[in-house]
Amino acid sequence: MSIVAFCSAKGAPGVTTLSCLVGAAWPDGRRVLVAECDPSGGDLAARFSLGARPGMTSLALALRRAGGAAGLVDRHVQRLPGGLEVLVGPPGAEAAATIDGELGQVAATLADHEADFVVDCGRLVPSATGQSELLRQARIVVLVLRPDVAAAAHGRAASARLLGSGADAQIPGAHVASAGVGAHLVVAGSGKADAREIASVIGLPLLACVPVDPAAAAVACGEPGSARRFERSALVSAARDLAARIAAELSSARASIQAGSHSLGEGGTGTGSGTGTGTGTGSGTGTGTGSGTGSGAVRSVREQVIA
């Protein structure tokens, strides 16, 4: 089906937690798995007292022996306490870097699987060739940033790599080249910089804003807490909205691809309708964080990042 890749440019804006929440909120009727492919190492096994195997390590080794068979994936899946299916990444940067070298074949296998995959790519690392291949295979790439000037500066460089523009595009394997890919921005938390201005500065459409909610995030990471309060939290509400928007984009892209293929099959000379961009990528309404501080903050972001 489709790969949706979540990544960050710097720091820890909550990519793993958001990936899991989006996976848990995925629309009914569509199977989804969360895959940890962070070249700095995975967190889910430690958070939820799971073993490192089965997971990405065992899947990569199995694919090396047996080749790219999508049916192998299910043998390496574990479940979080709430039932979410996950492919856990190895803890530690050294082990994760070793597995990154195998992720090219893993990416092709995930793309051929019958489920959707929400992939936690962690922080973008130009030298992580496996991470780059996953980004190429992704139908949607979501860059998660904090709303501040430093994050906008790093996000601008990351966007250049994702879109294949600028000096960084020459880094081998560092830009997304997959047909039909869409790169989008999610802003996590509130700050002095306006989320819409950050999106304009880095050149990506604003998909959503999500709140920083430490209590809900702790429950999402396996800590004890009120299930009822968690379900009603602003963070979970934002994750539901984000999952619905991404699923709508995927459905629109699939419909456009099918329509284009049908047009080519009948006419022989048509060019189809492309891959489409889906719905709701530019409004940035989200759940209302990062409201900014007016025109002064807007100018400050542009002056400090682009000047």
Short mmCIF file of C-alpha atoms in Angstrom, two decimals:
data_model
loop_
_atom_site.label_atom_id
_atom_site.label_comp_id
_atom_site.label_asym_id
_atom_site.label_seq_id
_atom_site.Cartn_x
_atom_site.Cartn_y
_atom_site.Cartn_z
CA MET A 1 0.00 0.00 0.00
CA SER A 2 1.65 3.26 1.11
CA ILE A 3 4.52 4.48 3.26
CA VAL A 4 4.12 7.64 5.34
CA ALA A 5 7.46 8.79 6.73
CA PHE A 6 7.80 11.05 9.78
CA CYS A 7 11.13 12.78 10.34
CA SER A 8 12.74 15.76 12.05
CA ALA A 9 15.54 18.16 11.20
CA LYS A 10 17.08 18.52 14.67
CA GLY A 11 16.35 17.77 18.30
CA ALA A 12 13.47 15.67 19.55
CA PRO A 13 10.11 17.23 18.56
CA GLY A 14 8.23 13.99 19.29
CA VAL A 15 8.46 12.06 16.02
CA THR A 16 8.23 8.60 17.60
CA THR A 17 5.28 9.51 19.82
CA LEU A 18 3.44 11.24 16.99
CA SER A 19 4.07 8.32 14.62
CA CYS A 20 2.52 5.91 17.11
CA LEU A 21 -0.45 8.16 17.81
CA VAL A 22 -1.14 8.61 14.10
CA GLY A 23 -0.88 4.85 13.62
CA ALA A 24 -3.26 4.23 16.51
CA ALA A 25 -5.72 6.76 15.05
CA TRP A 26 -5.55 5.34 11.52
CA PRO A 27 -8.97 5.09 9.85
CA ASP A 28 -10.91 1.89 10.42
CA GLY A 29 -10.80 -0.65 7.65
CA ARG A 30 -7.17 0.04 6.74
CA ARG A 31 -4.41 -2.01 8.32
CA VAL A 32 -1.45 0.03 9.49
CA LEU A 33 1.92 -0.82 11.01
CA VAL A 34 4.42 1.51 12.64
CA ALA A 35 8.05 0.86 11.68
CA GLU A 36 11.01 2.30 13.60
CA CYS A 37 13.77 3.23 11.17
CA ASP A 38 15.61 5.91 13.15
CA PRO A 39 19.37 5.72 12.37
CA SER A 40 20.00 6.87 15.96
CA GLY A 41 18.19 3.83 17.39
CA GLY A 42 14.69 2.80 18.34
CA ASP A 43 12.74 3.59 21.52
CA LEU A 44 9.61 1.44 21.40
CA ALA A 45 11.16 -1.79 22.71
CA ALA A 46 12.47 -0.03 25.82
CA ARG A 47 9.32 2.03 26.35
CA PHE A 48 7.00 -0.96 26.28
CA SER A 49 9.31 -3.70 27.64
CA LEU A 50 9.48 -5.51 24.32
CA GLY A 51 12.35 -7.50 22.91
CA ALA A 52 14.47 -6.00 20.15
CA ARG A 53 13.57 -9.09 18.10
CA PRO A 54 11.39 -9.76 16.26
CA GLY A 55 11.55 -6.38 14.60
CA MET A 56 13.48 -4.44 11.99
CA THR A 57 16.71 -6.31 12.72
CA SER A 58 15.22 -9.77 12.23
CA LEU A 59 13.26 -8.58 9.18
CA ALA A 60 16.38 -7.15 7.53
CA LEU A 61 18.28 -10.38 8.13
CA ALA A 62 15.40 -12.47 6.80
CA LEU A 63 15.16 -10.36 3.66
CA ARG A 64 18.89 -10.69 3.12
CA ARG A 65 18.52 -14.47 3.12
CA ALA A 66 15.18 -14.83 1.32
CA GLY A 67 14.95 -11.74 -0.87
CA GLY A 68 12.17 -9.18 -0.96
CA ALA A 69 9.00 -11.04 -0.02
CA ALA A 70 6.24 -8.89 1.47
CA GLY A 71 4.82 -11.92 3.28
CA LEU A 72 7.90 -12.00 5.53
CA VAL A 73 6.95 -8.75 7.25
CA ASP A 74 4.17 -10.17 9.42
CA ARG A 75 6.56 -12.65 11.07
CA HIS A 76 8.54 -9.79 12.57
CA VAL A 77 5.71 -7.70 13.98
CA GLN A 78 5.05 -7.14 17.68
CA ARG A 79 2.06 -5.45 19.30
CA LEU A 80 1.98 -2.61 21.77
CA PRO A 81 -0.32 -3.02 24.81
CA GLY A 82 -3.17 -1.27 22.96
CA GLY A 83 -2.83 -3.58 19.96
CA LEU A 84 -0.90 -1.33 17.56
CA GLU A 85 1.32 -3.44 15.30
CA VAL A 86 4.95 -2.33 15.25
CA LEU A 87 8.30 -3.23 13.75
CA VAL A 88 10.64 -2.18 16.55
CA GLY A 89 14.03 -0.75 15.74
CA PRO A 90 17.23 -1.82 17.47
CA PRO A 91 18.23 0.29 20.47
CA GLY A 92 21.49 2.16 20.12
CA ALA A 93 23.01 4.12 17.27
CA GLU A 94 25.62 1.52 16.33
CA ALA A 95 23.09 -1.28 15.78
CA ALA A 96 20.67 1.09 14.04
CA ALA A 97 23.41 2.32 11.71
CA THR A 98 24.17 -1.27 10.74
CA ILE A 99 20.51 -1.96 9.97
CA ASP A 100 20.25 1.29 8.02
CA GLY A 101 22.43 -0.30 5.37
CA GLU A 102 19.73 -2.93 4.86
CA LEU A 103 16.78 -0.54 4.71
CA GLY A 104 16.82 -0.17 0.94
CA GLN A 105 15.48 -3.70 0.53
CA VAL A 106 13.20 -3.26 3.54
CA ALA A 107 11.70 -0.12 1.96
CA ALA A 108 10.85 -1.92 -1.28
CA THR A 109 9.28 -4.77 0.70
CA LEU A 110 7.14 -2.43 2.81
CA ALA A 111 5.97 -0.63 -0.33
CA ASP A 112 4.73 -3.96 -1.74
CA HIS A 113 2.89 -4.97 1.46
CA GLU A 114 -0.90 -4.89 1.72
CA ALA A 115 -0.82 -2.59 4.78
CA ASP A 116 -0.04 1.09 5.17
CA PHE A 117 3.15 1.89 7.06
CA VAL A 118 3.81 4.86 9.32
CA VAL A 119 7.60 5.00 9.45
CA ASP A 120 9.51 6.78 12.21
CA CYS A 121 12.65 7.94 10.41
CA GLY A 122 13.91 10.05 13.31
CA ARG A 123 16.29 12.89 12.58
CA LEU A 124 17.35 13.29 8.96
CA VAL A 125 20.94 12.09 8.48
CA PRO A 126 22.44 12.70 5.01
CA SER A 127 24.81 9.73 5.37
CA ALA A 128 21.98 7.31 6.27
CA THR A 129 21.39 5.78 2.84
CA GLY A 130 18.68 3.41 4.06
CA GLN A 131 16.74 6.26 5.61
CA SER A 132 17.02 8.14 2.31
CA GLU A 133 15.65 5.16 0.40
CA LEU A 134 12.65 4.96 2.73
CA LEU A 135 11.98 8.62 2.07
CA ARG A 136 12.13 7.94 -1.66
CA GLN A 137 9.61 5.14 -1.32
CA ALA A 138 7.26 7.21 0.85
CA ARG A 139 4.02 8.55 -0.59
CA ILE A 140 3.96 11.28 2.07
CA VAL A 141 6.88 12.70 4.09
CA VAL A 142 6.05 14.65 7.24
CA LEU A 143 8.75 16.93 8.66
CA VAL A 144 8.10 17.70 12.34
CA LEU A 145 9.53 20.94 13.75
CA ARG A 146 9.29 23.10 16.84
CA PRO A 147 8.06 26.67 16.20
CA ASP A 148 11.26 28.64 16.69
CA VAL A 149 13.84 30.34 14.51
CA ALA A 150 16.54 27.70 15.03
CA ALA A 151 14.14 24.92 14.02
CA ALA A 152 13.12 26.94 10.95
CA ALA A 153 16.76 27.28 9.91
CA HIS A 154 17.35 23.54 10.22
CA GLY A 155 14.01 22.86 8.58
CA ARG A 156 14.94 24.98 5.58
CA ALA A 157 18.07 22.88 5.00
CA ALA A 158 16.10 19.67 5.51
CA SER A 159 13.45 20.81 3.06
CA ALA A 160 16.12 21.45 0.44
CA ARG A 161 17.28 17.85 0.78
CA LEU A 162 13.75 16.45 0.76
CA LEU A 163 12.75 18.41 -2.32
CA GLY A 164 16.04 17.87 -4.12
CA SER A 165 16.90 21.56 -4.37
CA GLY A 166 19.77 23.69 -3.17
CA ALA A 167 23.37 22.78 -2.46
CA ASP A 168 22.45 19.87 -0.17
CA ALA A 169 20.68 18.11 -3.06
CA GLN A 170 24.11 16.99 -4.24
CA ILE A 171 24.56 14.83 -1.13
CA PRO A 172 24.32 11.23 -2.39
CA GLY A 173 21.00 9.68 -1.50
CA ALA A 174 19.82 12.70 0.44
CA HIS A 175 16.85 13.91 -1.55
CA VAL A 176 13.44 12.47 -2.25
CA ALA A 177 13.00 11.54 -5.89
CA SER A 178 9.98 9.24 -5.78
CA ALA A 179 7.14 10.04 -8.17
CA GLY A 180 4.03 11.09 -6.30
CA VAL A 181 5.79 11.96 -3.04
CA GLY A 182 4.47 14.88 -1.05
CA ALA A 183 6.51 16.56 1.67
CA HIS A 184 4.62 18.43 4.38
CA LEU A 185 5.26 20.25 7.64
CA VAL A 186 3.82 19.57 11.08
CA VAL A 187 4.61 22.09 13.81
CA ALA A 188 4.76 20.70 17.35
CA GLY A 189 4.00 23.07 20.20
CA SER A 190 3.69 26.83 20.48
CA GLY A 191 6.39 29.46 20.32
CA LYS A 192 7.35 32.93 19.18
CA ALA A 193 7.42 31.96 15.49
CA ASP A 194 4.19 31.63 13.53
CA ALA A 195 3.67 28.14 12.11
CA ARG A 196 2.44 29.43 8.76
CA GLU A 197 5.44 31.67 8.39
CA ILE A 198 7.78 28.78 9.18
CA ALA A 199 6.05 26.78 6.44
CA SER A 200 6.58 29.66 4.02
CA VAL A 201 10.23 30.03 5.00
CA ILE A 202 11.13 26.36 4.58
CA GLY A 203 8.97 25.86 1.48
CA LEU A 204 6.66 23.08 2.66
CA PRO A 205 2.86 23.18 3.02
CA LEU A 206 1.64 23.21 6.62
CA LEU A 207 -0.31 20.02 7.23
CA ALA A 208 -1.14 20.54 10.91
CA CYS A 209 -0.14 21.97 14.26
CA VAL A 210 -0.06 19.62 17.24
CA PRO A 211 0.16 20.64 20.90
CA VAL A 212 2.87 19.72 23.35
CA ASP A 213 1.01 17.75 26.02
CA PRO A 214 3.49 16.10 28.42
CA ALA A 215 0.84 14.15 30.35
CA ALA A 216 -0.74 12.63 27.23
CA ALA A 217 2.69 12.03 25.68
CA ALA A 218 3.78 10.13 28.78
CA VAL A 219 0.78 7.81 28.53
CA ALA A 220 1.50 7.33 24.82
CA CYS A 221 5.02 6.27 25.82
CA GLY A 222 3.76 3.57 28.18
CA GLU A 223 3.59 5.50 31.45
CA PRO A 224 0.53 5.00 33.71
CA GLY A 225 -2.28 7.53 33.46
CA SER A 226 -5.99 8.03 33.02
CA ALA A 227 -7.17 6.35 29.83
CA ARG A 228 -10.24 8.56 29.68
CA ARG A 229 -8.23 11.76 30.06
CA PHE A 230 -5.73 10.51 27.49
CA GLU A 231 -8.44 9.80 24.91
CA ARG A 232 -9.86 13.28 25.41
CA SER A 233 -6.50 15.06 25.33
CA ALA A 234 -5.65 17.72 22.77
CA LEU A 235 -2.68 15.64 21.61
CA VAL A 236 -4.81 12.59 20.76
CA SER A 237 -7.40 14.82 19.09
CA ALA A 238 -4.67 16.38 16.96
CA ALA A 239 -3.31 12.93 16.06
CA ARG A 240 -6.78 11.82 14.92
CA ASP A 241 -7.12 14.89 12.72
CA LEU A 242 -3.65 14.38 11.29
CA ALA A 243 -4.28 10.69 10.57
CA ALA A 244 -7.53 11.58 8.79
CA ARG A 245 -5.81 14.21 6.65
CA ILE A 246 -2.98 11.89 5.68
CA ALA A 247 -5.39 9.05 4.88
CA ALA A 248 -7.43 11.43 2.72
CA GLU A 249 -4.30 12.45 0.83
CA LEU A 250 -3.37 8.82 0.25
CA SER A 251 -6.85 7.99 -1.02
CA SER A 252 -6.78 10.98 -3.37
CA ALA A 253 -3.33 10.04 -4.68
CA ARG A 254 -4.41 6.45 -5.30
CA ALA A 255 -7.53 7.59 -7.11
CA SER A 256 -5.50 9.94 -9.29
CA ILE A 257 -2.99 7.22 -10.13
CA GLN A 258 -5.77 4.80 -11.04
CA ALA A 259 -7.50 7.44 -13.17
CA GLY A 260 -4.23 8.24 -14.92
CA SER A 261 -3.51 4.57 -15.60
CA HIS A 262 -7.03 4.09 -16.95
CA SER A 263 -6.64 7.12 -19.22
CA LEU A 264 -3.35 5.83 -20.60
CA GLY A 265 -4.82 2.38 -21.16
CA GLU A 266 -7.75 3.69 -23.16
CA GLY A 267 -6.26 6.55 -25.11
CA GLY A 268 -2.69 5.45 -25.58
CA THR A 269 -1.48 9.04 -25.86
CA GLY A 270 -2.73 10.67 -22.68
CA THR A 271 -0.50 11.62 -19.80
CA GLY A 272 -2.87 10.76 -16.98
CA SER A 273 -3.67 13.00 -14.07
CA GLY A 274 -0.47 12.66 -12.11
CA THR A 275 -0.46 11.67 -8.48
CA GLY A 276 -2.49 14.49 -7.02
CA THR A 277 -1.93 16.33 -3.80
CA GLY A 278 -4.99 15.29 -1.87
CA THR A 279 -6.86 17.61 0.42
CA GLY A 280 -6.12 19.95 3.26
CA THR A 281 -2.38 20.46 2.92
CA GLY A 282 -2.24 24.21 2.92
CA SER A 283 -4.60 25.45 5.59
CA GLY A 284 -2.55 24.53 8.62
CA THR A 285 -5.50 24.71 10.98
CA GLY A 286 -4.54 21.66 13.02
CA THR A 287 -5.51 21.93 16.65
CA GLY A 288 -4.35 25.44 17.11
CA THR A 289 -0.86 25.82 18.49
CA GLY A 290 1.94 28.07 17.36
CA SER A 291 -0.20 31.13 16.87
CA GLY A 292 2.73 33.51 16.63
CA THR A 293 3.10 37.06 17.85
CA GLY A 294 2.18 39.17 14.85
CA SER A 295 4.08 40.76 12.00
CA GLY A 296 7.21 41.34 14.04
CA ALA A 297 7.68 37.61 14.60
CA VAL A 298 7.02 36.94 10.92
CA ARG A 299 9.77 39.34 9.86
CA SER A 300 12.11 37.97 12.49
CA VAL A 301 11.86 34.41 11.18
CA ARG A 302 12.53 35.47 7.60
CA GLU A 303 15.40 37.80 8.52
CA GLN A 304 17.13 35.30 10.78
CA VAL A 305 16.72 32.24 8.56
CA ILE A 306 17.01 33.56 5.01
CA ALA A 307 19.23 36.62 5.35
#
